[in-house]
Short mmCIF file of C-alpha atoms in Angstrom, two decimals:
data_model
loop_
_atom_site.label_atom_id
_atom_site.label_comp_id
_atom_site.label_asym_id
_atom_site.label_seq_id
_atom_site.Cartn_x
_atom_site.Cartn_y
_atom_site.Cartn_z
CA MET A 279 157.81 107.92 129.45
CA THR A 280 158.74 104.64 130.90
CA LEU A 281 158.47 102.67 134.24
CA GLN A 282 162.20 103.65 134.68
CA THR A 283 161.39 107.16 134.47
CA ILE A 284 158.77 106.87 137.37
CA ALA A 285 161.11 104.62 139.45
CA ASP A 286 163.82 107.35 139.38
CA ARG A 287 161.32 110.03 140.35
CA VAL A 288 160.06 107.91 143.34
CA GLY A 289 163.46 106.24 144.27
CA VAL A 290 162.25 102.61 143.69
CA SER A 291 163.10 99.95 141.32
CA ARG A 292 161.45 99.46 137.96
CA MET A 293 159.84 96.19 139.07
CA THR A 294 158.34 97.96 142.09
CA VAL A 295 156.66 100.48 139.79
CA SER A 296 155.46 97.56 137.55
CA ASN A 297 153.78 95.96 140.58
CA ALA A 298 152.09 99.31 141.33
CA PHE A 299 150.17 98.78 138.13
CA SER A 300 149.84 95.11 137.62
CA ARG A 301 150.32 93.45 141.26
CA PRO A 302 149.18 96.02 143.70
CA ASN A 303 148.99 93.44 146.46
CA GLN A 304 152.63 93.29 146.45
CA LEU A 305 153.07 96.85 147.78
CA SER A 306 151.73 98.78 150.78
CA PRO A 307 148.82 101.14 149.95
CA ALA A 308 150.95 104.12 150.83
CA LEU A 309 153.90 103.20 148.45
CA ARG A 310 151.42 102.24 145.63
CA GLU A 311 149.68 105.65 146.17
CA LYS A 312 152.94 107.45 145.98
CA ILE A 313 153.93 105.60 142.77
CA LEU A 314 150.58 106.19 141.02
CA ALA A 315 150.72 109.99 142.05
CA ALA A 316 154.35 110.32 140.53
CA ALA A 317 152.99 108.48 137.36
CA SER A 318 150.06 110.86 137.05
CA ASP A 319 152.40 114.01 137.46
CA LEU A 320 154.59 112.65 134.70
CA GLY A 321 151.60 111.97 132.46
CA TYR A 322 151.98 108.18 132.50
CA VAL A 323 148.71 106.27 132.14
CA GLY A 324 150.02 102.82 132.74
CA PRO A 325 151.80 99.79 130.78
CA ASP A 326 151.06 99.44 127.09
CA PRO A 327 147.98 97.24 126.88
CA ALA A 328 149.39 95.44 123.83
CA ALA A 329 152.60 94.69 125.43
CA ARG A 330 150.87 93.56 128.65
CA ALA A 331 148.62 91.26 126.50
CA LEU A 332 151.69 89.69 124.83
CA ALA A 333 153.41 89.22 128.22
CA ARG A 334 150.38 87.53 129.67
CA GLY A 335 149.36 85.69 126.55
CA ALA A 336 145.71 86.87 127.20
CA SER A 337 143.93 89.86 125.62
CA GLY A 338 141.50 90.50 128.48
CA ALA A 339 138.69 90.66 126.08
CA VAL A 340 135.88 88.19 124.85
CA GLY A 341 134.03 88.32 121.57
CA PHE A 342 130.26 88.61 121.13
CA LEU A 343 129.57 87.17 117.65
CA LEU A 344 126.47 88.18 115.68
CA THR A 345 125.34 87.27 112.20
CA GLU A 346 123.68 90.60 111.77
CA SER A 347 125.38 94.15 111.84
CA ILE A 348 126.64 95.52 114.96
CA GLY A 349 123.84 98.09 114.96
CA PHE A 350 121.22 95.17 115.26
CA ALA A 351 122.56 94.71 118.85
CA PHE A 352 121.62 98.20 119.74
CA ASN A 353 118.31 98.52 117.73
CA ASP A 354 116.98 95.38 119.11
CA GLN A 355 115.98 95.68 122.72
CA VAL A 356 116.05 91.96 123.36
CA SER A 357 119.63 91.94 122.11
CA THR A 358 120.54 95.03 124.27
CA GLN A 359 119.13 93.32 127.34
CA LEU A 360 121.19 90.25 126.65
CA LEU A 361 124.42 92.26 126.04
CA GLY A 362 123.76 94.26 129.30
CA ALA A 363 123.36 91.10 131.30
CA ILE A 364 126.48 89.61 129.80
CA ALA A 365 128.48 93.06 130.50
CA ASP A 366 127.31 93.01 134.18
CA GLU A 367 128.32 89.55 134.64
CA LEU A 368 131.73 90.13 133.13
CA SER A 369 132.42 93.38 134.94
CA PRO A 370 133.97 91.95 138.20
CA THR A 371 136.32 89.81 136.02
CA GLY A 372 137.76 92.94 134.32
CA LEU A 373 137.09 91.32 130.83
CA ALA A 374 136.02 93.55 128.06
CA LEU A 375 133.28 92.69 125.53
CA THR A 376 134.18 92.98 121.91
CA LEU A 377 131.25 93.00 119.30
CA LEU A 378 132.10 91.06 116.09
CA THR A 379 130.06 90.49 112.83
CA SER A 380 130.61 87.47 110.83
CA SER A 381 132.33 89.75 108.20
CA GLY A 382 134.32 92.81 107.87
CA PRO A 383 135.53 95.20 105.31
CA GLY A 384 138.18 93.99 102.83
CA ASP A 385 140.10 91.09 104.05
CA LEU A 386 139.38 91.68 107.57
CA ILE A 387 137.36 88.80 109.44
CA PRO A 388 136.80 89.91 112.98
CA ALA A 389 136.39 86.33 114.20
CA ARG A 390 139.83 85.42 112.79
CA ASP A 391 141.75 88.53 113.21
CA VAL A 392 140.58 90.22 116.42
CA ALA A 393 142.43 89.38 119.65
CA MET A 394 140.15 87.80 122.29
CA ASP A 395 140.44 85.03 125.04
CA GLY A 396 137.04 83.48 124.19
CA ALA A 397 133.90 84.13 122.36
CA LEU A 398 130.10 84.11 122.94
CA VAL A 399 128.27 83.01 119.64
CA TYR A 400 124.66 84.52 119.54
CA SER A 401 121.91 83.35 117.11
CA CYS A 402 124.38 82.88 114.26
CA ASP A 403 124.07 80.82 111.08
CA PRO A 404 125.84 77.52 112.01
CA GLU A 405 127.32 77.42 108.43
CA SER A 406 128.84 81.14 108.96
CA PRO A 407 132.64 81.04 108.33
CA ALA A 408 133.00 83.26 111.36
CA VAL A 409 131.79 80.35 113.61
CA SER A 410 134.24 78.01 111.92
CA TYR A 411 137.25 80.41 112.41
CA LEU A 412 136.42 80.73 116.31
CA LEU A 413 136.22 76.80 116.37
CA GLN A 414 139.67 76.78 114.50
CA ARG A 415 141.30 79.21 117.07
CA LYS A 416 140.35 76.64 119.86
CA LEU A 417 139.12 79.51 121.87
CA PRO A 418 136.76 78.81 124.83
CA ILE A 419 133.29 79.28 123.28
CA VAL A 420 129.69 79.52 124.59
CA LEU A 421 126.82 79.14 122.23
CA ILE A 422 123.49 81.08 122.77
CA ASP A 423 120.41 80.35 120.86
CA GLN A 424 122.41 77.79 118.78
CA ASP A 425 122.17 74.08 118.06
CA PRO A 426 123.52 72.27 120.93
CA VAL A 427 127.07 70.70 120.32
CA ASP A 428 128.48 67.89 122.80
CA ASP A 429 131.64 69.54 123.73
CA ILE A 430 130.85 73.13 123.68
CA PRO A 431 128.66 74.89 126.45
CA GLY A 432 125.47 76.28 125.34
CA VAL A 433 122.59 78.34 126.69
CA ASN A 434 119.10 77.96 124.91
CA VAL A 435 115.52 78.77 125.77
CA ALA A 436 112.56 76.09 125.65
CA ASP A 437 111.53 77.61 122.40
CA ARG A 438 109.79 74.57 121.19
CA GLU A 439 107.55 74.13 124.40
CA GLY A 440 106.95 77.89 124.52
CA ALA A 441 105.80 77.97 121.09
CA ARG A 442 103.53 74.95 121.44
CA THR A 443 101.74 76.40 124.28
CA ALA A 444 101.17 79.55 122.29
CA ALA A 445 99.62 77.66 119.45
CA GLN A 446 97.61 75.66 121.90
CA HIS A 447 96.21 78.83 123.45
CA LEU A 448 94.98 79.87 120.11
CA ILE A 449 93.37 76.50 119.35
CA ASP A 450 91.68 76.52 122.81
CA LEU A 451 90.10 79.91 121.96
CA GLY A 452 88.55 78.22 118.91
CA HIS A 453 90.82 79.40 116.06
CA ARG A 454 91.16 77.15 113.10
CA ARG A 455 92.50 79.47 110.48
CA ILE A 456 95.93 80.33 111.94
CA GLY A 457 98.85 82.14 110.02
CA LEU A 458 102.54 82.04 110.96
CA ALA A 459 104.93 85.01 110.61
CA MET A 460 108.35 83.51 110.49
CA SER A 461 111.88 84.91 110.22
CA GLY A 462 115.11 83.45 109.06
CA LEU A 463 117.91 84.21 106.58
CA ARG A 464 117.84 81.02 104.75
CA GLY A 465 115.23 79.48 102.69
CA PRO A 466 112.44 80.88 100.52
CA GLN A 467 111.05 84.20 101.52
CA GLY A 468 107.48 85.42 101.34
CA LEU A 469 104.38 83.11 101.26
CA LEU A 470 105.63 79.56 101.68
CA GLU A 471 104.25 76.35 100.27
CA ASP A 472 105.85 74.35 102.99
CA PRO A 473 107.02 76.20 106.21
CA ARG A 474 109.22 73.23 107.15
CA GLU A 475 111.40 73.76 103.97
CA ASP A 476 114.99 74.83 104.78
CA VAL A 477 114.51 76.31 108.21
CA GLY A 478 117.81 77.85 109.22
CA GLY A 479 118.65 78.92 112.84
CA TYR A 480 117.97 77.13 116.07
CA ALA A 481 115.34 79.47 117.36
CA SER A 482 113.31 79.67 113.99
CA ARG A 483 113.37 75.86 113.73
CA GLU A 484 112.38 75.12 117.34
CA ARG A 485 109.60 77.70 117.38
CA LEU A 486 108.25 76.17 114.10
CA ARG A 487 108.37 72.94 115.65
CA GLY A 488 106.49 73.91 118.67
CA TRP A 489 103.63 75.65 116.67
CA LEU A 490 103.30 72.67 114.49
CA ASP A 491 103.30 70.15 117.45
CA ALA A 492 99.97 71.74 118.39
CA LEU A 493 98.62 72.51 114.98
CA ASP A 494 99.25 69.19 113.56
CA ALA A 495 97.58 67.39 116.46
CA ALA A 496 94.51 69.73 115.73
CA GLY A 497 94.51 68.99 112.06
CA ILE A 498 95.13 72.72 111.29
CA VAL A 499 97.22 73.51 108.22
CA PRO A 500 98.66 77.13 108.58
CA VAL A 501 99.37 79.62 106.05
CA ALA A 502 102.87 80.87 106.60
CA THR A 503 105.37 83.68 105.50
CA ARG A 504 109.07 84.01 106.18
CA GLN A 505 110.99 87.46 106.25
CA ARG A 506 114.62 88.02 106.46
CA ASN A 507 114.28 90.53 109.28
CA ASP A 508 111.79 92.41 111.57
CA SER A 509 111.92 95.60 109.62
CA VAL A 510 108.71 97.74 108.99
CA GLU A 511 108.84 97.13 105.35
CA GLU A 512 109.40 93.19 105.31
CA THR A 513 106.62 92.90 108.13
CA ALA A 514 104.06 95.06 106.21
CA ALA A 515 104.83 92.86 103.17
CA ALA A 516 104.39 89.69 105.19
CA ALA A 517 101.10 91.12 106.77
CA ARG A 518 99.60 91.79 103.35
CA LEU A 519 100.44 88.32 102.31
CA LEU A 520 98.82 86.99 105.40
CA LEU A 521 95.74 89.20 105.85
CA ASP A 522 94.78 90.29 102.29
CA ARG A 523 93.15 87.18 101.24
CA ASP A 524 89.51 85.58 101.15
CA ASP A 525 90.58 82.82 103.68
CA ARG A 526 92.27 85.37 106.06
CA PRO A 527 93.52 83.90 109.32
CA THR A 528 91.70 84.77 112.53
CA ALA A 529 95.00 84.46 114.36
CA VAL A 530 98.81 84.74 113.65
CA LEU A 531 101.75 83.27 115.59
CA CYS A 532 104.72 85.40 115.23
CA PHE A 533 108.46 84.64 115.50
CA SER A 534 108.90 87.55 117.72
CA ASP A 535 107.38 90.53 119.64
CA VAL A 536 108.72 93.01 117.19
CA ILE A 537 107.15 91.09 114.13
CA ALA A 538 103.90 90.78 116.12
CA LEU A 539 103.66 94.48 117.04
CA ARG A 540 104.45 95.73 113.57
CA LEU A 541 101.95 93.13 112.23
CA ILE A 542 99.20 94.66 114.49
CA GLN A 543 100.08 98.14 112.96
CA SER A 544 99.74 96.90 109.52
CA ALA A 545 96.53 95.17 110.30
CA ARG A 546 95.09 98.60 111.67
CA THR A 547 95.98 100.23 108.34
CA MET A 548 93.87 97.43 106.61
CA GLY A 549 90.96 98.09 108.91
CA ILE A 550 91.42 94.82 110.68
CA ARG A 551 90.77 95.09 114.62
CA VAL A 552 92.88 93.22 117.13
CA PRO A 553 91.74 91.07 118.84
CA LYS A 554 88.14 91.42 117.65
CA ASP A 555 89.04 90.50 114.17
CA LEU A 556 92.55 88.99 114.53
CA SER A 557 94.45 87.57 117.46
CA VAL A 558 98.14 87.96 117.60
CA VAL A 559 100.83 86.23 119.52
CA GLY A 560 104.47 87.07 119.90
CA PHE A 561 107.58 85.65 121.42
CA ASP A 562 110.10 87.21 123.77
CA ASP A 563 108.09 89.48 125.98
CA HIS A 564 109.76 92.50 124.57
CA PRO A 565 109.82 95.67 126.78
CA LEU A 566 107.11 97.12 124.76
CA ALA A 567 104.86 93.95 124.93
CA GLY A 568 103.12 94.95 128.08
CA THR A 569 102.63 98.76 127.41
CA PHE A 570 101.40 98.43 123.69
CA ARG A 571 97.69 98.54 123.05
CA PRO A 572 96.42 96.18 122.92
CA ALA A 573 98.95 94.48 125.35
CA LEU A 574 100.51 91.63 123.49
CA THR A 575 100.08 88.01 124.39
CA THR A 576 103.47 86.55 123.94
CA VAL A 577 105.88 83.95 125.31
CA ARG A 578 108.18 85.16 127.86
CA GLN A 579 111.96 84.28 128.02
CA ASP A 580 114.24 85.43 130.60
CA VAL A 581 116.65 87.28 128.59
CA HIS A 582 118.92 88.41 131.70
CA ALA A 583 119.07 85.02 133.11
CA LYS A 584 120.21 83.85 129.47
CA GLY A 585 123.00 86.50 129.38
CA ARG A 586 124.15 85.84 132.93
CA ALA A 587 124.27 81.97 132.33
CA ALA A 588 126.27 82.35 129.10
CA ALA A 589 128.88 84.78 130.75
CA GLU A 590 129.18 82.53 133.71
CA ALA A 591 129.88 79.52 131.61
CA LEU A 592 132.44 81.46 129.62
CA THR A 593 134.41 82.69 132.49
CA ALA A 594 134.34 79.27 134.00
CA ALA A 595 135.89 78.02 130.82
CA LEU A 596 138.55 80.86 130.75
CA ARG A 597 139.46 79.79 134.34
CA GLY A 598 140.10 76.32 133.20
CA ALA A 599 137.23 75.25 135.55
CA GLU A 600 134.47 72.70 134.68
CA VAL A 601 131.24 74.39 133.57
CA PRO A 602 128.74 73.41 136.01
CA GLU A 603 125.78 72.83 133.57
CA PRO A 604 127.25 72.59 130.06
CA HIS A 605 123.86 72.86 128.28
CA VAL A 606 121.31 75.25 129.97
CA VAL A 607 117.75 75.36 128.80
CA LEU A 608 115.81 78.23 130.28
CA PRO A 609 111.89 78.07 130.62
CA ALA A 610 109.65 79.79 128.24
CA GLU A 611 106.26 81.01 129.77
CA LEU A 612 103.03 82.02 127.91
CA VAL A 613 101.83 85.46 129.05
CA ILE A 614 98.16 86.04 128.03
CA ARG A 615 97.22 89.55 127.61
CA ASP A 616 94.80 91.64 125.45
CA SER A 617 95.94 90.59 121.70
CA THR A 618 94.09 87.33 121.82
CA ALA A 619 90.30 86.60 121.91
CA PRO A 620 88.04 83.91 120.51
CA PRO A 621 87.63 84.19 116.55
CA PRO A 622 84.86 86.41 115.10
CA PRO A 623 81.60 84.70 114.12
CA ALA A 624 81.87 82.90 110.75
#
């Protein structure tokens, strides 16, 4: 089935049929409807997308690069919210969103091999080869939760300030024995001698800096753990390292709400009550944070605003327009709920 087949059926030129699919404003509504009806009768669904992309020099898709597996984007509700906001913003443009991992099976490297017009890079290891491939392709790129780069638009959250206010909240409540439940792919795992050692990832580093801004000023030396991800198993292991000790912290600052909620569950199995025996603070304001019991004290970031800002910057770059605000930093706000209280009596 070809455009000429439809043109012969309707009695118009091949170019007129092509316009019905790709330049509808060139035809009257009645003629376009007649052509589309004939195409439907003949079982023709439209021009081949690969051929159209080749002719236009554009794929009609933008990539979304994650360091983690694709499944992570759907299992983590914060990432799901971010993807939803990006998809909503891209929807009117007709651009499709293609999820990419930093590596693929065999010789396939999605960031190098998948057709796309631009890419969003989300919370990836800056040393990942996938990021390097995207830069070498000279595609329009927007960074999300990444180290700022002068000539690349980026969207971040005020992680450091948000983390500082969280730590200060615990200090103001009277806590002096404070633990840190950190997350990161790089550096030592488990109990850390020095939490500052080899901190990979923008958000991990900035949140640590914020916590230490307040803790150092108060003369508090925290006990810290680092885990690779927020799985139940890894969080339970970190909880034991933090809480099964004679000098157990009376409060813990967590890299994310998911880690915080799972740490609370682990504390319960150890007979530790939150917040009577242990205060816990998260980060993100996960959808479960306010409904969990006890409701979680956390640092709220506007994930929807982050997704919209990133998509707006990328679509502007794809149009060749100047990005209005190349480096967006969204606020982070402490939300005090029920999981924090003064420390128990000594």
